[in-house]
Tab-separated table of C-alpha atoms and ligand atoms in Angstrom:
chain	number	residue	atom	x	y	z
A	27	MET	CA	-0.097	0.039	0.075
A	28	ASN	CA	1.475	3.542	-0.890
A	29	ILE	CA	-0.153	6.130	0.899
A	30	LEU	CA	1.948	8.722	-1.060
A	31	SER	CA	1.168	7.611	-4.690
A	32	SER	CA	-2.286	7.539	-3.760
A	33	LEU	CA	-2.197	11.384	-2.564
A	34	VAL	CA	-0.482	12.498	-5.765
A	35	ALA	CA	-2.960	10.730	-7.802
A	36	ILE	CA	-5.673	12.266	-5.997
A	37	SER	CA	-4.301	15.895	-5.924
A	38	ALA	CA	-3.601	15.628	-9.780
A	39	VAL	CA	-6.951	14.537	-10.419
A	40	LEU	CA	-8.523	17.449	-7.835
A	41	SER	CA	-6.033	20.219	-9.236
A	42	GLU	CA	-8.542	19.865	-12.684
A	43	PHE	CA	-11.493	19.672	-10.424
A	44	LYS	CA	-13.827	22.452	-9.491
A	45	CYS	CA	-16.502	21.905	-7.042
A	46	ASP	CA	-19.698	23.380	-8.323
A	47	ALA	CA	-21.430	23.265	-4.927
A	48	TYR	CA	-18.617	25.572	-3.552
A	49	THR	CA	-17.851	27.896	-6.291
A	50	GLN	CA	-21.227	28.694	-8.031
A	51	ASN	CA	-23.672	28.864	-5.068
A	52	PRO	CA	-22.112	31.088	-2.365
A	53	ALA	CA	-24.992	30.155	-0.045
A	54	ARG	CA	-24.007	26.721	0.376
A	55	HIS	CA	-20.362	28.051	1.916
A	56	PRO	CA	-20.721	27.666	5.559
A	57	MET	CA	-19.131	30.898	6.199
A	58	ALA	CA	-21.753	32.442	3.972
A	59	THR	CA	-24.598	31.975	6.436
A	60	SER	CA	-25.451	35.686	7.394
A	61	PRO	CA	-25.892	36.168	11.245
A	62	GLN	CA	-28.953	37.743	10.658
A	63	ASN	CA	-30.515	34.684	9.231
A	64	THR	CA	-29.010	32.719	12.127
A	65	ARG	CA	-30.601	35.088	14.510
A	66	SER	CA	-34.139	35.549	13.358
A	67	SER	CA	-34.367	31.452	13.398
A	68	THR	CA	-33.841	31.441	16.967
A	69	SER	CA	-35.255	34.806	18.663
A	70	ASN	CA	-38.641	34.598	16.611
A	71	ARG	CA	-40.693	32.764	19.160
A	72	SER	CA	-44.273	32.257	17.500
A	73	THR	CA	-44.726	28.984	16.416
A	74	THR	CA	-47.012	27.219	13.908
A	75	LYS	CA	-48.608	23.771	14.171
A	76	ASP	CA	-45.477	22.129	12.492
A	77	ASP	CA	-42.984	23.386	14.637
A	78	ASN	CA	-43.814	21.540	17.879
A	79	ILE	CA	-43.591	17.498	17.717
A	80	THR	CA	-44.491	14.960	20.621
A	81	THR	CA	-42.501	12.128	22.067
A	82	ARG	CA	-44.506	9.615	19.883
A	83	ASP	CA	-42.973	11.539	16.830
A	84	VAL	CA	-39.555	11.499	17.803
A	85	LEU	CA	-39.358	7.924	18.663
A	86	SER	CA	-40.330	5.536	16.020
A	87	LEU	CA	-38.933	2.510	14.608
A	88	SER	CA	-37.616	4.252	11.558
A	89	SER	CA	-35.935	6.961	13.996
A	90	ILE	CA	-34.382	4.209	15.733
A	91	ARG	CA	-32.595	2.777	12.437
A	92	SER	CA	-30.872	6.326	11.813
A	93	SER	CA	-30.219	6.591	15.571
A	94	LEU	CA	-28.107	3.567	15.443
A	95	ILE	CA	-26.024	4.830	12.830
A	96	ARG	CA	-25.618	8.031	14.519
A	97	GLN	CA	-24.818	6.189	17.874
A	98	GLU	CA	-21.367	4.766	16.093
A	99	GLU	CA	-20.135	8.222	15.935
A	100	THR	CA	-21.154	8.703	19.703
A	101	ILE	CA	-19.471	5.482	20.641
A	102	ILE	CA	-16.507	6.033	18.840
A	103	PHE	CA	-15.943	9.887	19.878
A	104	ALA	CA	-16.386	8.562	23.494
A	105	LEU	CA	-13.540	5.903	23.291
A	106	ILE	CA	-10.985	8.256	21.638
A	107	GLU	CA	-11.879	10.697	24.263
A	108	ARG	CA	-11.432	8.144	27.088
A	109	ALA	CA	-7.841	7.270	25.330
A	110	GLN	CA	-6.533	10.821	26.160
A	111	PHE	CA	-6.457	9.621	29.632
A	112	ARG	CA	-4.098	7.153	31.330
A	113	ARG	CA	-5.779	4.121	32.858
A	114	ASN	CA	-6.022	5.560	36.150
A	115	GLU	CA	-7.103	2.192	37.475
A	116	VAL	CA	-7.445	4.093	41.178
A	117	VAL	CA	-10.647	5.255	39.776
A	118	TYR	CA	-12.233	2.030	39.675
A	119	GLU	CA	-11.096	0.727	43.139
A	120	VAL	CA	-13.661	0.893	45.802
A	121	GLY	CA	-12.249	3.322	48.157
A	122	GLY	CA	-9.217	3.987	45.676
A	123	VAL	CA	-9.743	7.528	45.924
A	124	PRO	CA	-11.087	7.689	49.653
A	125	GLY	CA	-13.353	10.478	51.287
A	126	LEU	CA	-15.802	10.848	48.428
A	127	GLY	CA	-18.585	9.856	50.622
A	128	TRP	CA	-22.018	9.354	48.460
A	129	PRO	CA	-23.554	11.592	45.731
A	130	GLN	CA	-26.598	13.685	47.044
A	131	GLY	CA	-29.998	11.999	46.502
A	132	ALA	CA	-28.938	8.259	46.089
A	133	ARG	CA	-30.947	5.544	47.548
A	134	LEU	CA	-28.779	3.659	50.088
A	135	VAL	CA	-29.922	0.110	50.131
A	136	SER	CA	-29.215	-1.882	53.329
A	137	ASP	CA	-28.546	-5.263	51.491
A	138	GLY	CA	-25.090	-6.082	52.868
A	139	GLU	CA	-23.421	-4.651	49.455
A	140	GLY	CA	-22.348	-1.401	50.204
A	141	GLY	CA	-25.332	0.026	51.838
A	142	GLY	CA	-23.400	3.036	52.525
A	143	GLY	CA	-19.690	2.152	52.300
A	144	GLU	CA	-16.933	3.441	49.936
A	145	LEU	CA	-17.236	3.534	46.468
A	146	SER	CA	-15.334	3.520	43.527
A	147	PHE	CA	-14.508	7.392	42.160
A	148	LEU	CA	-16.364	5.889	38.954
A	149	ASP	CA	-19.422	4.523	40.855
A	150	PHE	CA	-19.652	7.845	42.935
A	151	MET	CA	-19.863	9.872	39.502
A	152	LEU	CA	-22.222	7.399	37.807
A	153	ILE	CA	-24.601	7.147	40.819
A	154	GLY	CA	-24.653	10.930	41.077
A	155	THR	CA	-25.220	11.196	37.391
A	156	GLU	CA	-27.861	8.586	37.185
A	157	VAL	CA	-29.897	10.289	40.368
A	158	LEU	CA	-29.775	14.031	38.641
A	159	HIS	CA	-30.680	12.369	35.080
A	160	SER	CA	-33.642	10.274	36.594
A	161	ALA	CA	-35.115	13.701	37.847
A	162	VAL	CA	-35.750	14.454	34.385
A	163	ARG	CA	-37.218	11.410	33.437
A	164	ARG	CA	-34.000	9.659	31.455
A	165	TYR	CA	-34.618	6.053	32.625
A	166	GLU	CA	-38.329	6.368	32.123
A	167	SER	CA	-37.368	6.190	28.029
A	168	PRO	CA	-37.430	2.629	26.706
A	169	GLU	CA	-34.074	3.854	25.252
A	170	GLU	CA	-32.574	3.947	28.590
A	171	HIS	CA	-30.963	1.605	31.055
A	172	ALA	CA	-29.570	2.970	34.346
A	173	PHE	CA	-26.286	0.998	35.605
A	174	PHE	CA	-27.346	1.712	39.198
A	175	PRO	CA	-31.380	1.218	39.026
A	176	HIS	CA	-31.390	0.294	42.880
A	177	ARG	CA	-29.624	3.547	43.949
A	178	ILE	CA	-32.071	5.821	42.123
A	179	PRO	CA	-34.873	7.184	44.346
A	180	THR	CA	-38.607	7.538	43.369
A	181	ARG	CA	-39.004	10.500	40.985
A	182	THR	CA	-40.931	13.085	43.165
A	183	ASN	CA	-40.714	16.288	40.973
A	184	SER	CA	-43.850	17.456	39.127
A	185	LEU	CA	-42.504	16.770	35.515
A	186	SER	CA	-45.406	15.044	33.785
A	187	LYS	CA	-44.652	11.598	32.518
A	188	LEU	CA	-43.978	11.293	28.758
A	189	ASP	CA	-46.090	9.527	26.444
A	190	TYR	CA	-43.824	6.939	24.822
A	191	PRO	CA	-45.257	5.064	21.607
A	192	GLU	CA	-45.743	1.501	22.120
A	193	LEU	CA	-42.628	-0.035	20.525
A	194	LEU	CA	-41.744	-2.644	22.883
A	195	SER	CA	-44.174	-5.206	24.788
A	196	ASN	CA	-44.750	-3.480	28.129
A	197	SER	CA	-44.046	-6.496	30.583
A	198	ASP	CA	-41.834	-6.078	33.866
A	199	ALA	CA	-39.764	-9.127	32.725
A	200	LEU	CA	-38.984	-7.101	29.362
A	201	ASN	CA	-38.296	-4.027	31.300
A	202	SER	CA	-36.320	-5.089	33.405
A	203	LEU	CA	-33.914	-6.930	31.095
A	204	ASN	CA	-30.729	-4.853	31.900
A	205	TRP	CA	-27.454	-6.104	30.798
A	206	ASN	CA	-25.560	-3.015	32.433
A	207	PRO	CA	-23.700	-5.206	34.849
A	208	ILE	CA	-22.229	-7.424	32.413
A	209	LEU	CA	-21.456	-4.415	30.158
A	210	TYR	CA	-19.760	-2.481	33.091
A	211	GLU	CA	-17.729	-5.632	33.997
A	212	LYS	CA	-16.460	-6.063	30.456
A	213	TYR	CA	-15.869	-2.249	29.725
A	214	LEU	CA	-13.587	-1.866	32.647
A	215	ASN	CA	-11.859	-5.238	32.032
A	216	LEU	CA	-11.438	-5.208	28.367
A	217	VAL	CA	-12.146	-1.887	26.787
A	218	VAL	CA	-10.586	0.462	29.130
A	219	PRO	CA	-6.913	-1.600	29.242
A	220	ALA	CA	-7.572	-2.019	25.411
A	221	ILE	CA	-7.658	1.754	24.690
A	222	ALA	CA	-6.224	3.521	27.537
A	223	THR	CA	-2.160	3.977	28.116
A	224	LYS	CA	-1.534	2.062	31.512
A	225	GLY	CA	-0.474	4.365	34.642
A	226	ASP	CA	-1.684	7.384	36.132
A	227	ASP	CA	-1.872	11.167	35.151
A	228	GLU	CA	-4.300	12.514	38.053
A	229	GLN	CA	-6.988	13.404	35.819
A	230	TYR	CA	-9.702	11.166	37.476
A	231	GLY	CA	-12.462	13.766	37.182
A	232	SER	CA	-12.003	13.813	33.143
A	233	THR	CA	-11.435	10.144	33.079
A	234	VAL	CA	-14.717	9.215	34.980
A	235	LEU	CA	-16.607	11.594	32.515
A	236	ALA	CA	-15.303	9.863	29.447
A	237	ASP	CA	-16.134	6.548	31.103
A	238	ILE	CA	-19.588	7.613	31.874
A	239	ALA	CA	-20.228	8.639	28.422
A	240	ALA	CA	-18.902	5.822	26.761
A	241	LEU	CA	-20.670	3.390	28.933
A	242	GLN	CA	-23.788	4.973	28.361
A	243	ALA	CA	-23.191	5.358	25.005
A	244	LEU	CA	-22.392	1.336	24.834
A	245	SER	CA	-25.219	0.628	27.110
A	246	LYS	CA	-28.041	2.694	24.640
A	247	ARG	CA	-26.625	0.566	21.828
A	248	ILE	CA	-26.541	-3.049	23.054
A	249	HIS	CA	-30.140	-2.274	24.210
A	250	PHE	CA	-31.265	-1.364	21.070
A	251	GLY	CA	-31.266	-4.877	20.321
A	252	LYS	CA	-35.097	-4.955	22.326
A	253	PHE	CA	-36.429	-2.914	19.602
A	254	VAL	CA	-35.017	-4.885	16.667
A	255	ALA	CA	-36.218	-8.148	18.595
A	256	GLU	CA	-39.572	-6.556	18.814
A	257	SER	CA	-39.623	-5.508	15.076
A	258	LYS	CA	-38.433	-8.874	14.131
A	259	TYR	CA	-41.233	-10.631	16.399
A	260	ARG	CA	-43.891	-8.544	15.119
A	261	SER	CA	-42.975	-9.632	11.537
A	262	ASP	CA	-43.289	-13.208	12.448
A	263	PRO	CA	-44.926	-13.977	15.595
A	264	GLU	CA	-45.964	-17.663	14.981
A	265	GLY	CA	-42.586	-18.564	13.715
A	266	PHE	CA	-40.706	-16.984	17.039
A	267	GLN	CA	-43.239	-18.465	19.245
A	268	ARG	CA	-42.410	-22.063	17.645
A	269	LEU	CA	-38.901	-22.008	18.256
A	270	VAL	CA	-39.128	-20.592	21.788
A	271	ASP	CA	-41.701	-23.166	22.627
A	272	ALA	CA	-38.979	-25.586	21.499
A	273	GLY	CA	-36.560	-24.156	23.418
A	274	ASP	CA	-34.300	-23.595	20.203
A	275	ALA	CA	-32.279	-20.362	21.230
A	276	ASP	CA	-29.881	-21.387	18.256
A	277	GLY	CA	-32.627	-21.145	15.730
A	278	VAL	CA	-33.787	-17.532	17.092
A	279	MET	CA	-30.349	-16.540	16.986
A	280	ARG	CA	-30.051	-17.748	13.082
A	281	LEU	CA	-33.277	-15.825	12.398
A	282	LEU	CA	-31.860	-12.869	13.959
A	283	THR	CA	-28.291	-12.819	12.271
A	284	ASN	CA	-27.386	-11.133	9.051
A	285	GLU	CA	-23.924	-11.719	8.419
A	286	GLU	CA	-23.818	-9.179	5.645
A	287	VAL	CA	-25.218	-6.178	7.762
A	288	GLU	CA	-22.519	-7.299	10.557
A	289	GLU	CA	-19.873	-7.175	8.173
A	290	GLN	CA	-20.725	-3.626	7.173
A	291	VAL	CA	-20.940	-2.506	10.741
A	292	LEU	CA	-17.531	-3.797	11.696
A	293	THR	CA	-16.130	-1.820	8.236
A	294	ARG	CA	-17.871	1.143	8.898
A	295	ALA	CA	-16.514	1.277	12.646
A	296	ARG	CA	-13.276	0.664	11.671
A	297	LEU	CA	-13.356	3.313	8.840
A	298	LYS	CA	-14.626	5.907	11.295
A	299	ALA	CA	-12.393	5.259	14.072
A	300	ALA	CA	-9.523	5.739	11.464
A	301	THR	CA	-10.951	9.010	10.351
A	302	TYR	CA	-11.939	10.603	13.469
A	303	GLY	CA	-9.544	12.641	15.443
A	304	ARG	CA	-7.406	13.218	12.614
A	305	GLU	CA	-5.587	16.541	11.860
A	306	PRO	CA	-6.775	18.047	8.856
A	307	MET	CA	-4.065	17.660	6.307
A	308	LEU	CA	-3.824	21.323	4.799
A	309	THR	CA	-0.356	21.574	4.763
A	310	ALA	CA	0.554	18.251	3.496
A	311	LEU	CA	-0.714	19.210	0.218
A	312	PRO	CA	0.923	21.311	-2.517
A	313	LYS	CA	-0.367	24.703	-2.369
A	314	VAL	CA	-2.589	25.584	-5.158
A	315	LYS	CA	-2.420	29.005	-6.630
A	316	GLY	CA	-5.221	31.533	-7.288
A	317	GLY	CA	-8.587	32.765	-5.672
A	318	ASP	CA	-11.570	31.199	-3.769
A	319	GLU	CA	-12.384	28.617	-5.944
A	320	ASP	CA	-8.745	27.291	-5.873
A	321	SER	CA	-9.080	27.249	-1.988
A	322	ALA	CA	-12.195	25.420	-2.071
A	323	THR	CA	-10.702	22.867	-4.332
A	324	ALA	CA	-7.858	22.732	-1.705
A	325	ILE	CA	-10.200	22.144	1.111
A	326	ILE	CA	-11.786	19.221	-1.000
A	327	ALA	CA	-8.436	17.950	-2.049
A	328	SER	CA	-7.335	17.574	1.683
A	329	ALA	CA	-10.472	16.001	2.840
A	330	ALA	CA	-10.059	13.302	-0.081
A	331	ALA	CA	-6.406	12.948	1.247
A	332	MET	CA	-7.406	12.404	4.694
A	333	ALA	CA	-10.017	9.895	3.682
A	334	VAL	CA	-7.115	8.302	2.034
A	335	VAL	CA	-4.886	7.983	5.086
A	336	ALA	CA	-7.731	6.954	7.078
A	337	ALA	CA	-8.770	3.948	4.646
A	338	CYS	CA	-5.063	2.915	4.610
A	339	GLU	CA	-4.446	2.893	8.113
A	340	ALA	CA	-8.095	1.267	8.689
A	341	VAL	CA	-6.667	-1.916	6.421
A	342	GLN	CA	-3.279	-1.858	7.972
A	343	ASN	CA	-1.885	-3.912	10.866
A	344	GLN	CA	-1.898	-2.646	14.285
A	345	LYS	CA	1.907	-3.277	14.788
A	346	GLU	CA	2.937	-1.624	11.786
A	347	HIS	CA	1.816	1.814	13.003
A	348	ASP	CA	1.728	1.781	16.630
A	349	THR	CA	3.837	4.802	17.418
A	350	LYS	CA	1.613	7.054	15.271
A	351	LEU	CA	-1.345	6.111	17.609
A	352	LYS	CA	-0.629	8.525	20.317
A	353	GLY	CA	-3.999	9.759	21.820
A	354	LYS	CA	-6.059	7.884	19.051
A	355	VAL	CA	-7.445	4.497	19.335
A	356	ASP	CA	-6.552	1.857	17.180
A	357	PRO	CA	-9.242	1.337	14.524
A	358	ALA	CA	-8.631	-2.671	15.100
A	359	ILE	CA	-9.495	-2.492	18.583
A	360	ILE	CA	-12.725	-0.385	17.809
A	361	GLU	CA	-13.536	-3.167	15.554
A	362	SER	CA	-12.974	-5.621	17.736
A	363	ILE	CA	-15.211	-3.879	20.391
A	364	TYR	CA	-17.568	-4.036	17.755
A	365	ARG	CA	-17.296	-7.574	16.865
A	366	GLN	CA	-16.699	-8.959	20.332
A	367	LEU	CA	-18.778	-7.051	22.520
A	368	ILE	CA	-21.484	-4.867	20.807
A	369	ILE	CA	-22.700	-7.030	18.161
A	370	PRO	CA	-22.792	-10.267	20.320
A	371	MET	CA	-24.426	-8.478	23.536
A	372	THR	CA	-26.907	-6.956	21.084
A	373	LYS	CA	-27.865	-10.345	19.606
A	374	ASP	CA	-28.027	-12.126	22.907
A	375	ILE	CA	-30.197	-9.321	24.606
A	376	GLU	CA	-32.320	-9.865	21.410
A	377	VAL	CA	-32.502	-13.474	22.158
A	378	ALA	CA	-33.402	-12.845	25.799
A	379	TYR	CA	-36.082	-10.380	24.495
A	380	LEU	CA	-37.652	-12.668	22.310
A	381	PHE	CA	-37.483	-15.512	24.631
A	382	LEU	CA	-39.296	-13.514	27.413
A	383	ARG	CA	-41.637	-11.989	24.718
A	384	CYS	CA	-43.046	-15.494	24.022
A	385	GLY	CA	-43.468	-16.059	27.785
A	386	ARG	CA	-40.211	-18.183	28.556
A	387	ASP	CA	-37.117	-17.538	30.430
A	388	PRO	CA	-34.174	-17.562	28.145
A	389	PRO	CA	-32.014	-20.775	28.322
A	390	LYS	CA	-28.823	-20.801	30.798
A	391	ASP	CA	-26.579	-20.225	27.764
A	392	TYR	CA	-27.968	-17.215	26.570
A	393	ALA	CA	-27.915	-15.498	30.033
A	394	PRO	CA	-25.781	-12.519	30.575
A	395	ASP	CA	-22.841	-14.303	32.035
A	396	ARG	CA	-22.304	-15.980	28.702
A	397	MET	CA	-20.208	-13.080	27.432
A	398	SER	CA	-18.066	-13.714	30.677
A	399	VAL	CA	-16.946	-16.939	28.997
A	400	ASP	CA	-16.939	-15.895	25.292
A	401	VAL	CA	-14.930	-12.875	25.670
A	402	THR	CA	-12.029	-12.851	27.598
A	403	ALA	CA	-9.612	-10.800	25.643
A	404	LEU	CA	-10.003	-8.374	22.766
A	405	GLN	CA	-8.353	-9.323	19.675
A	406	SER	CA	-7.908	-7.360	16.568
A	407	ARG	CA	-8.314	-9.334	13.576
A	408	ASN	CA	-5.589	-8.865	11.055
A	409	ILE	CA	-6.558	-7.666	7.528
A	410	SER	CA	-3.949	-8.264	4.921
B	30	NAG	C1	-42.259	36.246	13.817
B	30	NAG	O1	-42.351	35.397	12.702
B	30	NAG	C2	-43.677	35.765	12.136
B	30	NAG	C3	-43.965	34.904	11.140
B	30	NAG	O2	-42.657	34.664	9.930
B	30	NAG	C4	-43.668	37.180	12.041
B	30	NAG	O3	-45.363	37.326	11.623
B	30	NAG	C5	-43.495	37.946	13.314
B	30	NAG	O4	-43.760	39.052	13.170
B	30	NAG	C6	-42.194	37.646	13.674
B	30	NAG	N1	-42.016	38.325	14.906
B	30	NAG	C7	-40.870	38.807	15.447
B	30	NAG	C8	-41.045	39.241	16.881
B	30	NAG	O5	-40.156	39.050	14.686
B	31	NAG	C1	-45.419	25.141	20.825
B	31	NAG	O1	-44.909	24.573	22.158
B	31	NAG	C2	-44.608	25.735	22.894
B	31	NAG	C3	-44.091	25.375	24.353
B	31	NAG	O2	-44.686	24.395	24.745
B	31	NAG	C4	-45.925	26.673	22.856
B	31	NAG	O3	-45.751	27.789	24.190
B	31	NAG	C5	-46.574	26.792	21.724
B	31	NAG	O4	-47.917	27.271	22.008
B	31	NAG	C6	-46.694	25.424	20.958
B	31	NAG	N1	-47.349	25.984	19.506
B	31	NAG	C7	-48.329	25.146	18.940
B	31	NAG	C8	-48.551	25.798	17.551
B	31	NAG	O5	-49.013	24.421	19.567
């Protein structure tokens, strides 16, 4: 693979190329938006019927599909953010940073298990975050699952309940299907060591904020399996009921698996990981002489060049460019996180959901602890 020759070829093509969208229609240029336009749209408070929509409009099966792809950005950015800090293992140890106490408002449960004793720095921040967010109805949404549901107090403020559409079957067993405990364990034991340099940099607050963003994004993504499972169930209720009655979890899994789509997700994740967090390569290209048209061309040329470098990086072996990865996450690791954690957990949740939906408990080997057996290390698959 020769990055340089790709770049030379691209800049040769682009020096002949004029981008009409930029040069002929000044309104499309980001800098061309007049400040007046921006202001009037936010300050004019009168609304028409079309301006307001409801929770039911916001959350639909089609919005969920597009949300799944956007979540890839959220997850990858969150992991890149976490990779800026050292591993800082002390934030994960109970009492590792002593003297924090408990976050305000958290329920102390006297269940023998930390009924008010020391917390880890991460748990302190995560419980406090969930207590605060629960006050504004976060965990009443079918898209959200708390990591510490038993620490969240009953909401007493007067915010009304939002009216969610019936995207999921409403049963206690399905609502309480929550795989965050296993996600949490896998995140700490596999993901953090894979993306963060070992050692300590004292940035504990920033570290756990990045952890919380990543955990919440991952949790949302894997629990979207519930929506996927429900929509598949609705397309063939008898078929799923038959398989579940026969206890055929593998058969259910086969119906849920689309290898082509999974490969697409993996490739997309790897490519996005290689692209994000990269310096724009404006200086790496030959200067294009001339006026505005040419500077637009230069921007496009450097964007294309970045895409080439990112794509090259995405298909290269990790070992070859370890040294260039400072502060970035190896795209192969992001792919592994998708291949070994996100996709399998999503599918296991789908199987568990479908069993419960058909009135049965999921078989033992599809219970959350299966992940403990299946995934003990993240492995990057070599693409040569
Ligand atoms: C807001 O927009 C409406 C409709 O475009 C217009 O009739 C009204 O005068 C505007 N109000 C203000 C304060 O600009
Ligand atoms: C839209 O929502 C705002 C805020 O609740 C409200 O003041 C306004 O009257 C609504 N507009 C319409 C057309 O329903």
